[in-house]
Amino acid sequence: MTVENLDQKMGLLDEDLKSRNIDVDDVKSAIKNMVIELPSWAVGNSGTRYGTFRDKGAARTVWDKIDDCAEIQRVLGICPVMASHVLWDVTEDGRYTPVREYAEERGMRIGTVHPNTFAGQEFRFGSLCSPIKEVREQTAAHFKDCVKMAREMGSKVIGMWIADGTNYPGQDSLRERKQRLFDGLKVLYDELDDDMEMVLEYKPFEPFFYTSDVQDWGMSKLMCDKLGDKAKVLVDLGHHLDGVNIEQIISILLDEDKLGGFHFNNRRYADDDLISGTVKPLEMFMIFKEIVDARKDGINADITYMLDQSHNIEPSLEGIIYSVMNIQTAYAKSLIIDRKSLKEAQAANDVIKTNRIIMEAFNTDVEPLIATCRNEMGLSDVDPVNNYRNGGWAKKIAEAREDDGMNTLGG
Ligand code: RM4
Ligand code: MN
Ligand code: MN
C-alpha cells in the first residue's frame, strides 16, 4: 500500500466501520498504544536442536541486540522495549546499569527479564524442583541475581519459565516436587520490589517428557494464587497440546485478574516458535477479542506482550517485524467487531448470525487502518518490512559485525 491511495482506502473503510457501530478514533488509538516487547534472543542466530543456519551480521552481544531492536522499533513504532534472557545477554563485566543506559540512548528500554534455570550441567534433574538441595539453593541464588539485574536494567517484570520435570514413572515424588516448586518460586517472589511483578509460564512437555512441574495454566495459576497479587500467569501460544482452546483460557484468566503476560509465536505441532499469525491467525484474533471484550467490560487487562520466537530459515529481523505486523492485524480486527450487534444476536441465540459478525470482522481488510496509524505516528513508510529492506540495516550489520562462530539459542 502506498500513502497516495491510503486516504481513499481509509475513507471507504471508515464509512463501513461506522455502519458497524465502530468508533474509528478509539480503534486507532488502541492500535497506536499497543506495546510489544522484542525478544533479545530472537535477533541473533537461533536454531533447532539439529543445528543453526547462520546469518551474516547476526547480533552477537547484548549491545548488538539493542541496536537491532532499535532498528525494528524504527519501522514499527510500537516496540520500544527489549525483553531479556539473562544467560544469553551477559555483559562483559557483570554490570547491567550500562545496558539500561545504552538502551536509553537508542530510544529503548529493557522489559521482561527471563531467568535461566535450564542450561547448565547441574540441572539434569531440574532446578528449583530438583531433589538435590544444592541445586535448589543455587537456583534461588540465581533468582536473586536476576532481580538485581532487573533493577539495574530498569525492568519491572520477571518472566519465569520452569523447565523442570521428570522423564520416567517413579523417578521422583510428584508431590514433593510441587512443594519444592512453590518454595523456590517464593524465594523469587519475596525478592521482588513492590512495583515489580512476576509472570509464570507453563508448558506441557519438553525438555522433560513424563511430567513437567508447571505443565498447564491451572498449575501456573495455583502457584500465582498462593504467591500473591504480584504473580500472574504467562501464556505462550506454543505451549499447548493440540486442540486446546487458548482463547477460553485467556477469558478465564482475565476474569480472575490473573493474566500477566504473553509470549507470541505460532505452532503447528509442538513448541515450534514460528512467526506469529502465520499458522493460526483466527486463534490470535479470537484471543484479542477476549482481551478487548474484557477491557470494554472494565476488567484489568494490563498485559505484557512479548514475542518468543526462533527464526531458523527467515532473516531474524524480518521475521520479527512481520510477526508484529501480524499481531497488529489480528488486534485491529478484534477491535472492529460489531459488539452491539453481536450482543443482540447472542441474546436471540442466533448462532449463525453471531459467527457471521465475528467473521465479518476477521475478513475485513484492516491494512488501511493500520497504515493510517503508522502514517500518523510519523513512521517513514507504512509498510514496515519494506521500510526495513530499504533502510540498509541488514547490509550495514553484515559488513560491520564479524561472525563470532557462536550459536545464540532461543526458543
Ligand atoms: C521455552 C519458553 C521460554 C523460553 C525458552 C527458551 O520453551 O518458551 O519462554 O525462554 O523456551
Ligand atoms: Mn515462552
Ligand atoms: Mn517456548
XYZ file of C-alpha atoms and ligand atoms in Angstrom:
424
model
C 0.000 0.000 0.000
C 1.243 3.464 -0.847
C 0.491 6.659 1.008
C -1.053 8.033 -2.212
C -4.067 5.755 -2.244
C -4.234 5.388 1.524
C -6.695 8.229 2.121
C -9.077 6.848 -0.417
C -8.932 3.328 1.012
C -9.266 4.590 4.567
C -12.255 6.707 3.556
C -14.112 3.627 2.329
C -13.195 1.574 5.378
C -14.170 4.436 7.679
C -17.695 4.512 6.258
C -18.001 0.758 6.502
C -16.833 0.701 10.132
C -19.181 3.491 11.171
C -22.082 1.468 9.786
C -20.931 -1.351 12.087
C -21.141 0.803 15.253
C -17.366 1.246 15.473
C -15.680 4.343 16.894
C -12.746 4.589 14.489
C -10.773 7.060 16.624
C -10.907 4.674 19.573
C -9.691 1.849 17.390
C -6.821 3.939 16.065
C -5.684 4.969 19.498
C -5.773 1.348 20.698
C -3.585 0.304 17.747
C -1.115 3.101 18.398
C -0.914 2.437 22.120
C -0.182 -1.257 21.948
C 3.340 -2.158 23.108
C 5.099 -5.382 22.143
C 8.400 -6.347 23.713
C 11.046 -7.641 21.331
C 12.924 -10.809 22.321
C 16.667 -10.227 22.611
C 17.148 -13.941 21.977
C 15.445 -13.869 18.586
C 17.564 -11.249 16.857
C 20.741 -13.314 16.946
C 21.263 -16.660 15.272
C 18.844 -19.224 16.596
C 18.071 -22.713 15.512
C 16.723 -26.094 16.396
C 18.408 -28.877 18.308
C 19.624 -30.157 14.938
C 21.561 -27.069 14.049
C 21.583 -23.383 13.285
C 21.701 -21.624 9.946
C 23.897 -18.626 10.441
C 23.118 -15.134 9.159
C 25.752 -12.579 8.237
C 25.530 -9.718 10.668
C 23.596 -11.607 13.341
C 23.747 -9.951 16.766
C 26.472 -11.366 18.981
C 26.242 -9.321 22.165
C 23.588 -7.611 24.216
C 24.741 -4.326 22.656
C 24.181 -5.628 19.120
C 20.774 -6.886 20.184
C 19.769 -3.469 21.472
C 20.903 -1.909 18.191
C 18.832 -4.413 16.205
C 15.778 -3.887 18.384
C 16.094 -0.123 17.952
C 16.073 -0.639 14.171
C 12.963 -2.813 14.464
C 11.328 -0.116 16.573
C 12.205 2.475 13.917
C 9.987 0.752 11.377
C 7.198 -0.357 13.724
C 6.886 2.351 16.352
C 5.174 0.116 18.933
C 8.191 -1.884 20.138
C 10.359 0.408 22.277
C 11.158 -2.437 24.692
C 13.589 -5.352 24.576
C 12.868 -8.442 26.703
C 15.981 -10.124 28.002
C 17.099 -13.692 28.610
C 19.806 -13.399 31.222
C 22.025 -16.251 30.125
C 22.223 -15.004 26.569
C 22.581 -11.323 27.484
C 25.509 -11.406 29.886
C 27.712 -8.348 29.930
C 31.498 -8.482 29.853
C 31.859 -7.104 33.385
C 28.650 -8.271 35.066
C 27.262 -4.731 35.316
C 23.769 -4.137 33.999
C 23.168 -0.441 34.531
C 25.116 0.225 31.311
C 22.614 -1.978 29.487
C 19.827 0.302 30.599
C 21.827 3.381 29.639
C 22.746 2.008 26.230
C 19.120 1.071 25.564
C 18.001 4.568 26.549
C 20.497 6.118 24.146
C 18.881 4.040 21.420
C 15.364 5.080 22.458
C 14.678 1.705 24.040
C 14.133 0.259 27.492
C 14.590 -3.227 28.921
C 11.406 -5.147 29.549
C 10.769 -8.570 30.999
C 13.831 -10.327 32.370
C 13.845 -14.107 31.958
C 15.987 -16.122 34.380
C 17.613 -19.262 33.041
C 17.385 -22.469 35.029
C 17.833 -24.996 32.283
C 21.146 -24.522 30.507
C 23.658 -25.993 32.926
C 25.023 -29.399 33.912
C 23.572 -29.048 37.382
C 20.001 -29.037 36.055
C 19.896 -32.683 34.973
C 17.111 -33.383 37.498
C 15.605 -29.915 37.442
C 16.347 -26.619 39.128
C 14.062 -25.399 41.888
C 12.256 -28.768 41.875
C 15.463 -30.785 41.845
C 15.791 -33.414 44.567
C 19.316 -32.079 45.142
C 19.372 -29.393 47.803
C 22.481 -27.634 46.492
C 20.907 -27.210 43.068
C 17.797 -25.690 44.627
C 19.972 -23.284 46.588
C 21.914 -22.349 43.502
C 18.642 -21.704 41.668
C 17.409 -19.496 44.492
C 20.653 -17.513 44.326
C 20.201 -17.107 40.556
C 16.688 -15.753 41.112
C 18.044 -13.149 43.487
C 20.723 -12.197 40.959
C 18.056 -11.843 38.272
C 16.026 -9.437 40.369
C 19.187 -7.405 40.931
C 19.900 -7.366 37.194
C 16.303 -6.374 36.520
C 16.672 -3.477 38.948
C 19.864 -2.318 37.248
C 18.314 -2.582 33.819
C 15.193 -0.716 34.945
C 12.919 -3.705 34.334
C 9.784 -4.306 36.398
C 8.857 -7.809 35.285
C 10.491 -11.205 35.765
C 9.338 -13.815 33.264
C 9.674 -17.290 34.673
C 9.641 -20.450 32.647
C 10.407 -23.554 34.698
C 11.948 -26.237 32.510
C 11.759 -28.813 35.324
C 10.162 -32.213 35.034
C 10.808 -35.944 35.047
C 11.284 -38.458 32.275
C 10.183 -41.741 33.827
C 7.397 -43.064 36.020
C 8.675 -43.373 39.555
C 11.680 -41.084 39.020
C 10.741 -38.695 41.832
C 7.908 -37.865 44.198
C 5.493 -35.648 42.284
C 4.023 -34.090 45.418
C 7.419 -33.288 46.821
C 8.350 -31.666 43.519
C 5.239 -29.496 43.764
C 6.250 -28.385 47.239
C 9.809 -27.621 46.132
C 8.393 -25.650 43.213
C 6.404 -23.407 45.495
C 9.303 -22.909 47.919
C 11.598 -21.900 45.051
C 9.112 -19.526 43.482
C 8.506 -17.956 46.877
C 12.176 -17.013 47.105
C 11.836 -15.177 43.809
C 8.517 -13.622 44.736
C 9.773 -12.349 48.091
C 12.757 -10.782 46.406
C 10.610 -8.594 44.124
C 10.242 -4.881 44.827
C 6.734 -3.546 45.451
C 6.436 -2.251 41.905
C 7.714 -5.459 40.326
C 5.741 -8.395 39.051
C 6.485 -11.967 38.058
C 4.783 -13.820 35.243
C 4.833 -17.606 35.332
C 4.854 -19.551 32.103
C 3.620 -23.119 31.677
C 4.440 -25.774 29.107
C 3.091 -29.321 28.815
C 6.301 -31.095 27.814
C 9.923 -30.575 26.773
C 12.679 -30.704 27.850
C 11.135 -33.435 30.044
C 8.549 -35.838 28.733
C 6.887 -37.777 31.532
C 5.961 -34.836 33.764
C 6.530 -31.087 33.670
C 6.391 -29.327 37.010
C 4.452 -26.357 35.605
C 2.525 -28.183 32.936
C -0.559 -26.045 32.363
C -2.354 -22.813 33.208
C -4.031 -24.444 36.200
C -0.681 -25.193 37.804
C 0.642 -21.756 36.981
C -2.450 -20.078 38.404
C -2.354 -22.244 41.512
C 1.205 -21.116 42.220
C 0.379 -17.473 41.450
C -2.680 -17.545 43.710
C -0.601 -18.904 46.564
C 2.177 -16.384 45.966
C 0.080 -13.220 45.805
C -1.029 -10.308 43.643
C 2.375 -9.679 42.105
C 2.352 -13.103 40.433
C 0.366 -13.719 37.266
C 0.151 -16.324 34.549
C 2.042 -16.009 31.285
C 0.552 -17.681 28.238
C 2.932 -18.771 25.495
C 0.922 -19.618 22.408
C 3.236 -22.529 21.596
C 2.781 -24.237 24.942
C -0.480 -26.115 24.487
C -1.383 -29.563 23.293
C -3.355 -29.960 20.092
C -6.949 -28.853 20.258
C -6.691 -26.764 23.424
C -8.850 -23.651 23.152
C -6.431 -20.917 24.164
C -8.935 -18.071 23.894
C -11.052 -19.741 26.548
C -8.050 -19.970 28.855
C -7.470 -16.279 28.225
C -11.051 -15.418 29.103
C -10.855 -17.357 32.369
C -7.559 -15.778 33.397
C -8.815 -12.302 32.543
C -11.951 -12.810 34.561
C -9.819 -13.858 37.538
C -7.373 -10.941 37.031
C -4.538 -13.441 36.653
C -3.372 -12.889 33.084
C 0.002 -11.161 33.263
C 1.928 -11.852 30.099
C 2.023 -13.257 26.624
C 4.628 -14.957 24.518
C 3.527 -14.709 20.906
C 4.579 -17.214 18.274
C 2.822 -19.854 16.222
C 2.788 -23.613 16.400
C 1.816 -26.477 14.187
C 2.940 -29.470 16.252
C 4.746 -28.529 19.437
C 6.688 -25.537 20.747
C 7.566 -24.625 17.162
C 8.211 -20.906 17.759
C 7.182 -19.962 14.229
C 6.296 -16.444 13.060
C 3.209 -15.161 14.919
C -0.012 -15.168 12.963
C 1.145 -17.440 10.168
C -0.305 -20.818 11.123
C -3.330 -19.882 13.215
C -4.456 -16.315 12.500
C -8.039 -16.950 13.642
C -6.806 -18.117 17.023
C -4.847 -14.938 17.575
C -7.795 -12.794 16.535
C -10.104 -14.622 18.967
C -7.574 -14.218 21.771
C -7.549 -10.474 21.188
C -11.339 -10.495 21.054
C -11.359 -11.826 24.628
C -8.850 -9.205 25.744
C -10.767 -6.348 24.111
C -14.080 -7.649 25.494
C -12.634 -7.773 28.982
C -11.248 -4.260 28.683
C -14.588 -2.964 27.459
C -16.227 -4.595 30.489
C -13.853 -2.701 32.773
C -11.632 -5.666 33.620
C -7.941 -5.018 34.192
C -6.257 -6.217 31.011
C -2.827 -4.760 31.596
C -0.833 -7.465 29.877
C 2.853 -7.601 28.991
C 3.080 -8.662 25.356
C 6.269 -10.272 24.101
C 7.393 -12.207 21.091
C 9.051 -15.524 21.867
C 10.203 -16.917 18.573
C 13.061 -18.583 16.813
C 13.848 -17.608 13.243
C 15.551 -20.519 11.618
C 15.169 -20.043 7.886
C 13.976 -16.432 7.530
C 16.211 -13.440 8.313
C 15.548 -12.879 12.029
C 14.790 -9.169 11.910
C 12.362 -9.518 9.030
C 10.686 -12.416 10.825
C 10.281 -10.293 13.925
C 8.929 -7.288 12.024
C 6.467 -9.431 10.125
C 5.323 -11.051 13.392
C 4.491 -7.709 14.919
C 2.600 -6.745 11.770
C 0.544 -9.939 12.012
C -0.182 -9.269 15.662
C -1.305 -5.739 14.827
C -3.579 -7.101 12.110
C -5.205 -9.604 14.479
C -5.581 -6.935 17.142
C -7.092 -4.399 14.745
C -9.620 -6.973 13.527
C -10.618 -7.782 17.091
C -11.253 -4.081 17.716
C -13.704 -3.744 14.831
C -16.128 -6.491 15.829
C -19.651 -5.108 15.862
C -20.121 -5.899 19.533
C -23.519 -4.242 19.747
C -24.977 -6.483 17.049
C -23.115 -9.464 18.487
C -24.778 -8.989 21.884
C -28.184 -8.783 20.241
C -27.575 -11.895 18.169
C -26.313 -13.741 21.238
C -29.419 -12.719 23.179
C -31.537 -14.105 20.345
C -29.450 -17.308 20.280
C -28.877 -16.709 16.585
C -25.832 -18.915 16.208
C -25.299 -18.259 12.522
C -25.514 -14.508 12.944
C -23.109 -14.423 15.896
C -20.495 -16.243 13.885
C -21.094 -14.120 10.803
C -20.468 -10.978 12.846
C -17.181 -12.444 14.076
C -16.137 -13.476 10.569
C -17.148 -10.119 9.114
C -14.502 -8.516 11.323
C -11.953 -11.247 10.676
C -12.402 -10.977 6.917
C -12.148 -7.190 6.814
C -9.001 -5.800 5.247
C -7.680 -3.635 8.095
C -4.442 -2.675 6.372
C -5.652 0.870 5.525
C -6.447 1.373 9.192
C -3.059 0.187 10.412
C -1.249 2.058 7.641
C -3.092 5.236 8.632
C -1.939 4.742 12.217
C 1.664 4.249 11.079
C 1.412 7.363 8.982
C 0.000 9.407 11.864
C 2.740 8.068 14.130
C 5.297 9.544 11.755
C 6.849 6.308 10.503
C 8.767 6.850 7.297
C 6.956 4.048 5.436
C 3.578 2.465 6.127
C 4.979 -0.954 5.201
C 7.477 -1.925 7.928
C 9.127 -4.782 6.006
C 9.747 -2.532 3.010
C 10.943 0.208 5.315
C 13.449 -2.197 6.852
C 14.563 -3.581 3.497
C 15.072 -0.116 2.035
C 16.844 1.235 5.113
C 20.059 -0.696 4.522
C 20.424 -2.049 8.073
C 20.954 -5.674 7.003
C 23.815 -4.647 4.720
C 25.316 -2.421 7.360
C 25.448 -5.087 10.065
C 26.619 -7.765 7.625
C 29.651 -5.583 6.895
C 30.242 -4.357 10.425
C 29.783 -7.493 12.504
C 32.162 -10.353 12.306
C 30.750 -13.822 12.775
C 31.794 -14.900 16.273
C 31.207 -18.570 15.444
C 28.722 -18.810 18.286
C 25.173 -20.012 18.074
C 22.687 -17.974 20.017
C 19.988 -20.359 21.010
C 16.463 -19.288 21.717
C 13.130 -20.892 21.929
C 10.721 -22.132 26.435
C 9.844 -20.968 26.821
C 10.585 -19.813 27.355
C 11.828 -19.561 26.582
C 12.646 -20.822 26.483
C 13.973 -20.630 25.823
O 10.054 -23.016 25.620
O 9.041 -20.580 25.748
O 9.810 -18.671 27.355
O 12.519 -18.603 27.280
O 11.887 -21.767 25.793
Mn 7.976 -18.669 26.024
Mn 8.586 -21.993 24.240
